Amino acid sequence: MKPLFEDLEKELRKRGISLSYQRLMILEYITKHNTHPTAEEIFTALNRRIPTLSKATVYNNLRTLTDVGLIKAVKIEDHETRYDLKGTRHGHFKCTNCGNIYDFCLDIDDLTSNDLKGFQIFEKEVYFKGICPQCVLKKGNAKEEDDE
Amino acid sequence: MKPLFEDLEKELRKRGISLSYQRLMILEYITKHNTHPTAEEIFTALNRRIPTLSKATVYNNLRTLTDVGLIKAVKIEDHETRYDLKGTRHGHFKCTNCGNIYDFCLDIDDLTSNDLKGFQIFEKEVYFKGICPQCVLKKGNAKEEDDE
DNA sequence: AATTAAATTGTACTCAATATAAAATTAATA
DNA sequence: TATTAATTTTATATTGAGTACAATTTAATT
């Protein structure tokens, strides 16, 4: 916990942005929770420990951290921007039944196209949608539940 | 133009949704313009020919057409849902300089991961971001313009 | 052509995200 | 470690894409 925190401090210094308690906590939350939280979730969780926390602060920092390349936005679904640590190369799978987002490894460097000659590629995203194994089983057992 | 229109009518009938003039026009617009237009763009363009057109109608139909699988939403950027014909398997490249979205062919069927055993995959999206060739040239000539 | 079902329209509304400006905190300098 | 300058936080107001709703109009069915 402590060492992680110090690592994050280092990361922030490295990128030349000042380190406030709120910013550190937000970054730490995303680092510790691999659930791809939304701004709302981060706010709600941190608000318990930091009662004065403002939502604007969460949004500000999510943008700042995205700008310096520490985190990135995951936008599979409408009206649901989630955040994930950058760096690890993986795709995102969203289960349309339970709503969970799963990471899956994928060699993104292999992804290319003849159509993109002359294009400078800075970012690659791979999003899948479907049903996760748990929900496949659930649906198999109870086919009546056709909700969502 | 006429044949295309009739094809679209057929597509709508095939899916069992009734064909209103507005719906047909919206689908035709997306079919004819491969610019991945937003709801706003579609509304503005069609509003000239259909002065009574309502934005709600555009949104309603975009959802309906998405539901029946004729079109699909492209959500590379925040607050910018664009629409594209479904069926053709390709990735989307967004130029962060000019904002254009380019299609590029890609064998999406090849995309898999060992991590996804037991997952039912219904949809695959590939989004790239970067600079398109035209903007690469522009930026090369005028490096001062660091806007956006 | 009459009836029924579905779609359009306009308005009001929601809600995630942003803008703003004052207060507070962090960084930089002596 | 004070003091000043630069950021950040906070609270509030605002934006804008998208939705809900209820009345009207249009399309499908008999």
mmCIF file of C-alpha atoms (C1' of nucleotides) in Angstrom:
data_model
loop_
_atom_site.group_PDB
_atom_site.id
_atom_site.type_symbol
_atom_site.label_atom_id
_atom_site.label_comp_id
_atom_site.label_asym_id
_atom_site.label_seq_id
_atom_site.Cartn_x
_atom_site.Cartn_y
_atom_site.Cartn_z
ATOM 1 C CA MET A 1 0.000 0.000 0.000
ATOM 2 C CA LYS A 2 2.609 2.474 1.035
ATOM 3 C CA PRO A 3 5.127 1.433 -1.644
ATOM 4 C CA LEU A 4 2.440 1.568 -4.326
ATOM 5 C CA PHE A 5 1.562 5.050 -3.209
ATOM 6 C CA GLU A 6 5.181 6.141 -3.423
ATOM 7 C CA ASP A 7 5.450 4.654 -6.879
ATOM 8 C CA LEU A 8 2.476 6.689 -7.979
ATOM 9 C CA GLU A 9 4.055 9.826 -6.546
ATOM 10 C CA LYS A 10 7.107 9.094 -8.614
ATOM 11 C CA GLU A 11 5.008 8.603 -11.732
ATOM 12 C CA LEU A 12 3.329 11.945 -11.213
ATOM 13 C CA ARG A 13 6.618 13.770 -10.635
ATOM 14 C CA LYS A 14 8.058 12.143 -13.717
ATOM 15 C CA ARG A 15 5.265 13.653 -15.802
ATOM 16 C CA GLY A 16 5.705 17.062 -14.298
ATOM 17 C CA ILE A 17 2.279 17.418 -12.708
ATOM 18 C CA SER A 18 1.990 18.401 -9.118
ATOM 19 C CA LEU A 19 0.757 15.836 -6.657
ATOM 20 C CA SER A 20 -2.238 16.665 -4.576
ATOM 21 C CA TYR A 21 -3.759 14.259 -2.103
ATOM 22 C CA GLN A 22 -6.911 13.957 -4.223
ATOM 23 C CA ARG A 23 -4.992 13.284 -7.404
ATOM 24 C CA LEU A 24 -2.943 10.602 -5.708
ATOM 25 C CA MET A 25 -6.009 8.962 -4.233
ATOM 26 C CA ILE A 26 -7.766 8.892 -7.576
ATOM 27 C CA LEU A 27 -4.781 7.371 -9.294
ATOM 28 C CA GLU A 28 -4.362 4.888 -6.469
ATOM 29 C CA TYR A 29 -8.005 3.885 -6.714
ATOM 30 C CA ILE A 30 -7.711 3.121 -10.405
ATOM 31 C CA THR A 31 -4.485 1.237 -9.808
ATOM 32 C CA LYS A 32 -5.904 -0.932 -7.069
ATOM 33 C CA HIS A 33 -9.284 -1.645 -8.591
ATOM 34 C CA ASN A 34 -9.129 -3.406 -11.884
ATOM 35 C CA THR A 35 -12.859 -2.938 -12.331
ATOM 36 C CA HIS A 36 -12.487 -0.030 -14.785
ATOM 37 C CA PRO A 37 -14.403 2.344 -12.551
ATOM 38 C CA THR A 38 -16.442 5.304 -13.749
ATOM 39 C CA ALA A 39 -15.940 8.849 -12.470
ATOM 40 C CA GLU A 40 -19.051 8.386 -10.374
ATOM 41 C CA GLU A 41 -17.750 5.194 -8.772
ATOM 42 C CA ILE A 42 -14.426 6.809 -7.971
ATOM 43 C CA PHE A 43 -16.144 9.814 -6.484
ATOM 44 C CA THR A 44 -18.483 7.725 -4.336
ATOM 45 C CA ALA A 45 -15.683 5.504 -3.073
ATOM 46 C CA LEU A 46 -13.258 8.318 -2.244
ATOM 47 C CA ASN A 47 -15.904 10.619 -0.850
ATOM 48 C CA ARG A 48 -16.110 8.398 2.236
ATOM 49 C CA ARG A 49 -12.492 9.078 3.093
ATOM 50 C CA ILE A 50 -12.408 12.620 1.715
ATOM 51 C CA PRO A 51 -15.772 14.157 2.575
ATOM 52 C CA THR A 52 -14.913 17.496 0.980
ATOM 53 C CA LEU A 53 -14.112 15.861 -2.345
ATOM 54 C CA SER A 54 -15.826 17.461 -5.302
ATOM 55 C CA LYS A 55 -16.951 15.684 -8.428
ATOM 56 C CA ALA A 56 -15.293 18.373 -10.502
ATOM 57 C CA THR A 57 -12.005 17.347 -8.929
ATOM 58 C CA VAL A 58 -12.538 13.775 -10.007
ATOM 59 C CA TYR A 59 -13.337 14.821 -13.553
ATOM 60 C CA ASN A 60 -10.454 17.303 -13.656
ATOM 61 C CA ASN A 61 -7.974 14.706 -12.511
ATOM 62 C CA LEU A 62 -9.249 11.978 -14.765
ATOM 63 C CA ARG A 63 -8.609 14.325 -17.664
ATOM 64 C CA THR A 64 -5.221 15.388 -16.379
ATOM 65 C CA LEU A 65 -4.119 11.809 -15.778
ATOM 66 C CA THR A 66 -5.370 10.873 -19.233
ATOM 67 C CA ASP A 67 -3.513 13.804 -20.796
ATOM 68 C CA VAL A 68 -0.199 12.779 -19.268
ATOM 69 C CA GLY A 69 -0.808 9.217 -20.384
ATOM 70 C CA LEU A 70 -1.101 7.490 -17.036
ATOM 71 C CA ILE A 71 -4.637 6.269 -17.508
ATOM 72 C CA LYS A 72 -6.980 5.912 -20.416
ATOM 73 C CA ALA A 73 -10.695 6.115 -21.044
ATOM 74 C CA VAL A 74 -12.603 2.975 -21.928
ATOM 75 C CA LYS A 75 -15.743 3.853 -23.859
ATOM 76 C CA ILE A 76 -17.464 0.677 -24.950
ATOM 77 C CA GLU A 77 -20.933 1.724 -23.945
ATOM 78 C CA ASP A 78 -22.851 4.960 -24.296
ATOM 79 C CA HIS A 79 -22.890 7.193 -21.272
ATOM 80 C CA GLU A 80 -20.379 5.100 -19.461
ATOM 81 C CA THR A 81 -16.820 6.301 -19.537
ATOM 82 C CA ARG A 82 -14.627 4.036 -17.495
ATOM 83 C CA TYR A 83 -10.963 4.394 -16.685
ATOM 84 C CA ASP A 84 -8.082 1.995 -16.852
ATOM 85 C CA LEU A 85 -4.361 2.120 -16.259
ATOM 86 C CA LYS A 86 -2.461 2.694 -19.449
ATOM 87 C CA GLY A 87 0.594 0.717 -20.370
ATOM 88 C CA THR A 88 -0.707 -2.787 -20.304
ATOM 89 C CA ARG A 89 -1.663 -3.833 -23.804
ATOM 90 C CA HIS A 90 -4.943 -5.640 -23.747
ATOM 91 C CA GLY A 91 -8.429 -5.651 -25.165
ATOM 92 C CA HIS A 92 -11.650 -5.075 -23.274
ATOM 93 C CA PHE A 93 -14.594 -7.421 -23.214
ATOM 94 C CA LYS A 94 -17.924 -6.119 -21.988
ATOM 95 C CA CYS A 95 -20.576 -8.572 -20.877
ATOM 96 C CA THR A 96 -23.900 -7.179 -21.987
ATOM 97 C CA ASN A 97 -25.664 -9.241 -19.334
ATOM 98 C CA CYS A 98 -23.846 -8.403 -16.097
ATOM 99 C CA GLY A 99 -22.103 -5.271 -17.313
ATOM 100 C CA ASN A 100 -18.641 -6.334 -16.197
ATOM 101 C CA ILE A 101 -15.631 -5.426 -18.277
ATOM 102 C CA TYR A 102 -12.908 -8.046 -18.588
ATOM 103 C CA ASP A 103 -9.372 -7.508 -19.800
ATOM 104 C CA PHE A 104 -7.952 -9.990 -22.247
ATOM 105 C CA CYS A 105 -4.442 -10.172 -23.540
ATOM 106 C CA LEU A 106 -3.976 -9.434 -27.196
ATOM 107 C CA ASP A 107 -0.963 -8.656 -29.281
ATOM 108 C CA ILE A 108 -2.053 -5.226 -30.363
ATOM 109 C CA ASP A 109 1.186 -4.633 -32.239
ATOM 110 C CA ASP A 110 0.125 -7.279 -34.728
ATOM 111 C CA LEU A 111 -2.931 -5.244 -35.587
ATOM 112 C CA THR A 112 -2.303 -3.457 -38.839
ATOM 113 C CA SER A 113 -3.908 -2.832 -42.180
ATOM 114 C CA ASN A 114 -2.696 -2.157 -45.683
ATOM 115 C CA ASP A 115 -5.167 0.709 -45.791
ATOM 116 C CA LEU A 116 -3.200 2.615 -43.169
ATOM 117 C CA LYS A 117 -0.029 3.336 -45.089
ATOM 118 C CA GLY A 118 1.010 6.891 -44.342
ATOM 119 C CA PHE A 119 -1.092 7.039 -41.188
ATOM 120 C CA GLN A 120 0.613 7.747 -37.875
ATOM 121 C CA ILE A 121 -0.990 5.484 -35.300
ATOM 122 C CA PHE A 122 -0.791 6.579 -31.689
ATOM 123 C CA GLU A 123 -3.471 4.512 -30.052
ATOM 124 C CA LYS A 124 -5.191 1.205 -30.627
ATOM 125 C CA GLU A 125 -8.364 0.027 -28.948
ATOM 126 C CA VAL A 126 -10.038 -3.350 -29.161
ATOM 127 C CA TYR A 127 -13.514 -3.749 -27.714
ATOM 128 C CA PHE A 128 -15.518 -6.945 -27.686
ATOM 129 C CA LYS A 129 -19.070 -7.429 -26.529
ATOM 130 C CA GLY A 130 -20.906 -10.588 -25.594
ATOM 131 C CA ILE A 131 -21.727 -12.816 -22.659
ATOM 132 C CA CYS A 132 -19.193 -13.843 -20.037
ATOM 133 C CA PRO A 133 -18.896 -17.497 -18.914
ATOM 134 C CA GLN A 134 -20.761 -16.952 -15.640
ATOM 135 C CA CYS A 135 -23.686 -15.368 -17.444
ATOM 136 C CA VAL A 136 -23.630 -18.052 -20.130
ATOM 137 C CA LEU A 137 -24.202 -20.620 -17.390
ATOM 138 C CA LYS A 138 -26.865 -18.528 -15.686
ATOM 139 C CA LYS A 139 -28.733 -18.036 -18.944
ATOM 140 C CA GLY A 140 -28.421 -21.700 -19.750
ATOM 141 C CA ASN A 141 -30.061 -22.684 -16.466
ATOM 142 C CA ALA A 142 -32.831 -20.130 -16.577
ATOM 143 C CA LYS A 143 -33.762 -19.331 -20.124
ATOM 144 C CA GLU A 144 -36.924 -17.529 -19.034
ATOM 145 C CA GLU A 145 -34.984 -14.564 -17.741
ATOM 146 C CA ASP A 146 -34.698 -12.593 -20.927
ATOM 147 C CA ASP A 147 -34.177 -9.307 -19.158
ATOM 148 C CA GLU A 148 -32.021 -6.622 -20.778
ATOM 149 C CA MET B 1 -30.537 6.746 -56.054
ATOM 150 C CA LYS B 2 -33.946 5.205 -56.651
ATOM 151 C CA PRO B 3 -32.647 1.620 -56.640
ATOM 152 C CA LEU B 4 -30.700 2.277 -53.452
ATOM 153 C CA PHE B 5 -33.834 3.609 -51.869
ATOM 154 C CA GLU B 6 -35.771 0.516 -52.852
ATOM 155 C CA ASP B 7 -33.012 -1.677 -51.473
ATOM 156 C CA LEU B 8 -33.262 0.094 -48.170
ATOM 157 C CA GLU B 9 -37.025 -0.388 -48.147
ATOM 158 C CA LYS B 10 -36.441 -4.069 -48.642
ATOM 159 C CA GLU B 11 -33.931 -4.163 -45.799
ATOM 160 C CA LEU B 12 -36.402 -2.534 -43.467
ATOM 161 C CA ARG B 13 -39.229 -4.882 -44.429
ATOM 162 C CA LYS B 14 -36.928 -7.843 -43.981
ATOM 163 C CA ARG B 15 -36.341 -6.805 -40.369
ATOM 164 C CA GLY B 16 -40.000 -6.313 -39.707
ATOM 165 C CA ILE B 17 -39.912 -2.609 -38.881
ATOM 166 C CA SER B 18 -42.299 -0.285 -40.633
ATOM 167 C CA LEU B 19 -40.890 2.164 -43.110
ATOM 168 C CA SER B 20 -41.583 5.790 -42.575
ATOM 169 C CA TYR B 21 -40.258 8.518 -44.822
ATOM 170 C CA GLN B 22 -38.055 9.846 -42.035
ATOM 171 C CA ARG B 23 -36.623 6.452 -41.238
ATOM 172 C CA LEU B 24 -35.841 5.806 -44.857
ATOM 173 C CA MET B 25 -34.187 9.180 -45.260
ATOM 174 C CA ILE B 26 -32.045 8.666 -42.190
ATOM 175 C CA LEU B 27 -30.923 5.257 -43.357
ATOM 176 C CA GLU B 28 -30.316 6.600 -46.840
ATOM 177 C CA TYR B 29 -28.216 9.426 -45.465
ATOM 178 C CA ILE B 30 -25.977 7.049 -43.553
ATOM 179 C CA THR B 31 -25.714 4.793 -46.580
ATOM 180 C CA LYS B 32 -24.736 7.572 -48.947
ATOM 181 C CA HIS B 33 -22.367 9.441 -46.689
ATOM 182 C CA ASN B 34 -19.456 7.399 -45.525
ATOM 183 C CA THR B 35 -18.441 10.173 -43.132
ATOM 184 C CA HIS B 36 -19.832 8.394 -40.075
ATOM 185 C CA PRO B 37 -22.222 11.230 -39.283
ATOM 186 C CA THR B 38 -23.474 12.169 -35.836
ATOM 187 C CA ALA B 39 -27.161 12.466 -34.951
ATOM 188 C CA GLU B 40 -26.744 16.222 -35.107
ATOM 189 C CA GLU B 41 -25.262 16.129 -38.598
ATOM 190 C CA ILE B 42 -28.016 13.872 -39.862
ATOM 191 C CA PHE B 43 -30.655 16.103 -38.336
ATOM 192 C CA THR B 44 -29.182 19.279 -39.801
ATOM 193 C CA ALA B 45 -28.825 17.780 -43.249
ATOM 194 C CA LEU B 46 -32.298 16.257 -43.404
ATOM 195 C CA ASN B 47 -34.015 19.175 -41.745
ATOM 196 C CA ARG B 48 -33.545 21.167 -44.945
ATOM 197 C CA ARG B 49 -35.648 18.728 -46.919
ATOM 198 C CA ILE B 50 -37.968 17.782 -44.036
ATOM 199 C CA PRO B 51 -38.600 21.014 -42.108
ATOM 200 C CA THR B 52 -40.872 19.309 -39.578
ATOM 201 C CA LEU B 53 -38.232 16.750 -38.681
ATOM 202 C CA SER B 54 -37.658 16.382 -34.976
ATOM 203 C CA LYS B 55 -34.380 15.527 -33.331
ATOM 204 C CA ALA B 56 -36.189 12.951 -31.249
ATOM 205 C CA THR B 57 -37.094 11.183 -34.464
ATOM 206 C CA VAL B 58 -33.469 11.059 -35.500
ATOM 207 C CA TYR B 59 -32.422 9.625 -32.149
ATOM 208 C CA ASN B 60 -35.334 7.192 -32.088
ATOM 209 C CA ASN B 61 -34.518 5.868 -35.524
ATOM 210 C CA LEU B 62 -30.809 5.634 -34.912
ATOM 211 C CA ARG B 63 -31.597 3.420 -31.983
ATOM 212 C CA THR B 64 -34.155 1.372 -33.880
ATOM 213 C CA LEU B 65 -31.835 0.868 -36.837
ATOM 214 C CA THR B 66 -29.078 -0.108 -34.436
ATOM 215 C CA ASP B 67 -31.362 -2.554 -32.645
ATOM 216 C CA VAL B 68 -32.288 -4.368 -35.847
ATOM 217 C CA GLY B 69 -28.625 -4.479 -36.807
ATOM 218 C CA LEU B 70 -28.645 -2.273 -39.883
ATOM 219 C CA ILE B 71 -26.295 0.350 -38.521
ATOM 220 C CA LYS B 72 -23.916 0.575 -35.627
ATOM 221 C CA ALA B 73 -22.627 3.228 -33.293
ATOM 222 C CA VAL B 74 -19.010 4.315 -33.517
ATOM 223 C CA LYS B 75 -17.832 5.748 -30.203
ATOM 224 C CA ILE B 76 -14.175 6.543 -30.450
ATOM 225 C CA GLU B 77 -14.382 9.943 -28.832
ATOM 226 C CA ASP B 78 -16.301 11.251 -25.857
ATOM 227 C CA HIS B 79 -19.549 12.952 -26.588
ATOM 228 C CA GLU B 80 -19.431 12.042 -30.215
ATOM 229 C CA THR B 81 -21.505 9.072 -31.222
ATOM 230 C CA ARG B 82 -21.278 8.510 -34.939
ATOM 231 C CA TYR B 83 -23.109 5.987 -37.045
ATOM 232 C CA ASP B 84 -21.969 3.571 -39.680
ATOM 233 C CA LEU B 85 -23.541 0.880 -41.822
ATOM 234 C CA LYS B 86 -23.134 -2.509 -40.263
ATOM 235 C CA GLY B 87 -22.071 -5.557 -42.204
ATOM 236 C CA THR B 88 -18.758 -4.493 -43.591
ATOM 237 C CA ARG B 89 -16.018 -5.693 -41.304
ATOM 238 C CA HIS B 90 -13.492 -2.967 -40.802
ATOM 239 C CA GLY B 91 -11.720 -0.924 -38.196
ATOM 240 C CA HIS B 92 -12.060 2.806 -37.612
ATOM 241 C CA PHE B 93 -9.209 5.276 -37.582
ATOM 242 C CA LYS B 94 -9.800 8.689 -36.072
ATOM 243 C CA CYS B 95 -7.456 11.541 -36.971
ATOM 244 C CA THR B 96 -7.024 13.613 -33.839
ATOM 245 C CA ASN B 97 -6.014 16.593 -35.968
ATOM 246 C CA CYS B 98 -8.818 16.952 -38.535
ATOM 247 C CA GLY B 99 -11.362 14.789 -36.757
ATOM 248 C CA ASN B 100 -12.125 12.606 -39.752
ATOM 249 C CA ILE B 101 -12.840 8.946 -39.281
ATOM 250 C CA TYR B 102 -11.404 6.554 -41.846
ATOM 251 C CA ASP B 103 -12.411 2.960 -42.414
ATOM 252 C CA PHE B 104 -9.674 0.398 -42.830
ATOM 253 C CA CYS B 105 -10.047 -3.216 -43.732
ATOM 254 C CA LEU B 106 -9.089 -5.705 -41.092
ATOM 255 C CA ASP B 107 -9.767 -9.363 -40.651
ATOM 256 C CA ILE B 108 -11.685 -9.115 -37.443
ATOM 257 C CA ASP B 109 -12.373 -12.833 -37.382
ATOM 258 C CA ASP B 110 -8.681 -13.409 -36.718
ATOM 259 C CA LEU B 111 -8.931 -11.415 -33.534
ATOM 260 C CA THR B 112 -9.063 -13.776 -30.610
ATOM 261 C CA SER B 113 -7.455 -14.349 -27.247
ATOM 262 C CA ASN B 114 -6.744 -17.334 -25.072
ATOM 263 C CA ASP B 115 -8.254 -15.379 -22.201
ATOM 264 C CA LEU B 116 -11.683 -15.540 -23.805
ATOM 265 C CA LYS B 117 -12.387 -19.247 -23.585
ATOM 266 C CA GLY B 118 -15.988 -19.705 -22.533
ATOM 267 C CA PHE B 119 -16.934 -16.176 -23.596
ATOM 268 C CA GLN B 120 -19.627 -15.714 -26.222
ATOM 269 C CA ILE B 121 -18.481 -12.912 -28.490
ATOM 270 C CA PHE B 122 -21.158 -11.031 -30.403
ATOM 271 C CA GLU B 123 -19.385 -7.867 -31.428
ATOM 272 C CA LYS B 124 -15.839 -6.755 -32.119
ATOM 273 C CA GLU B 125 -14.639 -3.188 -32.440
ATOM 274 C CA VAL B 126 -11.235 -1.901 -33.425
ATOM 275 C CA TYR B 127 -10.475 1.780 -32.992
ATOM 276 C CA PHE B 128 -7.217 3.470 -33.865
ATOM 277 C CA LYS B 129 -6.230 7.057 -33.231
ATOM 278 C CA GLY B 130 -3.480 9.108 -34.775
ATOM 279 C CA ILE B 131 -2.752 11.481 -37.624
ATOM 280 C CA CYS B 132 -3.961 10.918 -41.173
ATOM 281 C CA PRO B 133 -1.584 11.352 -44.129
ATOM 282 C CA GLN B 134 -2.964 14.753 -45.149
ATOM 283 C CA CYS B 135 -2.489 16.102 -41.640
ATOM 284 C CA VAL B 136 0.963 14.547 -41.385
ATOM 285 C CA LEU B 137 1.961 16.637 -44.409
ATOM 286 C CA LYS B 138 0.274 19.770 -43.082
ATOM 287 C CA LYS B 139 1.947 19.406 -39.704
ATOM 288 C CA GLY B 140 5.264 18.774 -41.364
ATOM 289 C CA ASN B 141 5.006 22.024 -43.311
ATOM 290 C CA ALA B 142 3.726 24.150 -40.470
ATOM 291 C CA LYS B 143 4.966 22.861 -37.169
ATOM 292 C CA GLU B 144 3.915 26.064 -35.381
ATOM 293 C CA GLU B 145 0.249 25.159 -35.570
ATOM 294 C CA ASP B 146 -0.007 23.041 -32.486
ATOM 295 C CA ASP B 147 -3.709 23.572 -32.063
ATOM 296 C CA GLU B 148 -5.851 20.774 -30.596
ATOM 297 C "C1'" DA C 1 -62.113 2.443 -46.185
ATOM 298 C "C1'" DA C 2 -61.964 1.562 -41.227
ATOM 299 C "C1'" DT C 3 -59.377 -0.026 -37.504
ATOM 300 C "C1'" DT C 4 -55.257 -0.913 -35.068
ATOM 301 C "C1'" DA C 5 -50.531 -0.469 -34.261
ATOM 302 C "C1'" DA C 6 -46.484 2.153 -34.698
ATOM 303 C "C1'" DA C 7 -43.932 6.472 -35.636
ATOM 304 C "C1'" DT C 8 -43.379 11.493 -35.439
ATOM 305 C "C1'" DT C 9 -43.319 15.710 -33.109
ATOM 306 C "C1'" DG C 10 -42.431 19.244 -29.588
ATOM 307 C "C1'" DT C 11 -41.523 19.968 -25.063
ATOM 308 C "C1'" DA C 12 -39.697 19.064 -20.839
ATOM 309 C "C1'" DC C 13 -36.347 16.687 -18.608
ATOM 310 C "C1'" DT C 14 -32.120 13.955 -17.225
ATOM 311 C "C1'" DC C 15 -27.488 13.510 -16.310
ATOM 312 C "C1'" DA C 16 -22.529 13.235 -17.420
ATOM 313 C "C1'" DA C 17 -19.263 16.462 -18.147
ATOM 314 C "C1'" DT C 18 -17.458 21.327 -18.345
ATOM 315 C "C1'" DA C 19 -16.776 26.358 -17.142
ATOM 316 C "C1'" DT C 20 -15.976 29.637 -13.725
ATOM 317 C "C1'" DA C 21 -14.266 32.082 -9.936
ATOM 318 C "C1'" DA C 22 -13.117 32.208 -5.133
ATOM 319 C "C1'" DA C 23 -10.683 29.614 -1.496
ATOM 320 C "C1'" DA C 24 -7.138 26.411 -0.380
ATOM 321 C "C1'" DT C 25 -3.140 23.862 -1.211
ATOM 322 C "C1'" DT C 26 1.255 22.898 -3.316
ATOM 323 C "C1'" DA C 27 5.639 24.373 -5.369
ATOM 324 C "C1'" DA C 28 9.358 27.618 -5.734
ATOM 325 C "C1'" DT C 29 12.274 31.211 -3.967
ATOM 326 C "C1'" DA C 30 14.702 33.609 -0.840
ATOM 327 C "C1'" DT D 1 10.661 28.387 7.290
ATOM 328 C "C1'" DA D 2 8.321 32.434 5.587
ATOM 329 C "C1'" DT D 3 6.646 34.465 1.411
ATOM 330 C "C1'" DT D 4 5.149 34.580 -3.057
ATOM 331 C "C1'" DA D 5 3.617 32.414 -7.340
ATOM 332 C "C1'" DA D 6 1.363 28.774 -9.594
ATOM 333 C "C1'" DT D 7 -1.806 24.925 -9.294
ATOM 334 C "C1'" DT D 8 -5.600 22.633 -7.486
ATOM 335 C "C1'" DT D 9 -9.785 22.131 -5.145
ATOM 336 C "C1'" DT D 10 -14.332 23.267 -4.371
ATOM 337 C "C1'" DA D 11 -19.157 24.717 -5.083
ATOM 338 C "C1'" DT D 12 -22.200 26.357 -8.202
ATOM 339 C "C1'" DA D 13 -23.961 27.287 -12.635
ATOM 340 C "C1'" DT D 14 -24.178 25.774 -17.195
ATOM 341 C "C1'" DT D 15 -23.892 22.978 -21.327
ATOM 342 C "C1'" DG D 16 -25.461 19.600 -24.523
ATOM 343 C "C1'" DA D 17 -26.309 14.858 -26.036
ATOM 344 C "C1'" DG D 18 -29.764 11.872 -25.389
ATOM 345 C "C1'" DT D 19 -34.415 10.368 -23.308
ATOM 346 C "C1'" DA D 20 -39.397 10.451 -21.601
ATOM 347 C "C1'" DC D 21 -43.847 11.689 -22.455
ATOM 348 C "C1'" DA D 22 -48.321 12.605 -24.440
ATOM 349 C "C1'" DA D 23 -50.729 14.248 -28.344
ATOM 350 C "C1'" DT D 24 -50.912 13.962 -33.301
ATOM 351 C "C1'" DT D 25 -49.966 11.797 -37.552
ATOM 352 C "C1'" DT D 26 -48.790 8.021 -40.434
ATOM 353 C "C1'" DA D 27 -48.299 3.176 -41.819
ATOM 354 C "C1'" DA D 28 -49.997 -1.670 -41.699
ATOM 355 C "C1'" DT D 29 -53.852 -4.864 -41.481
ATOM 356 C "C1'" DT D 30 -58.527 -6.397 -42.016
#
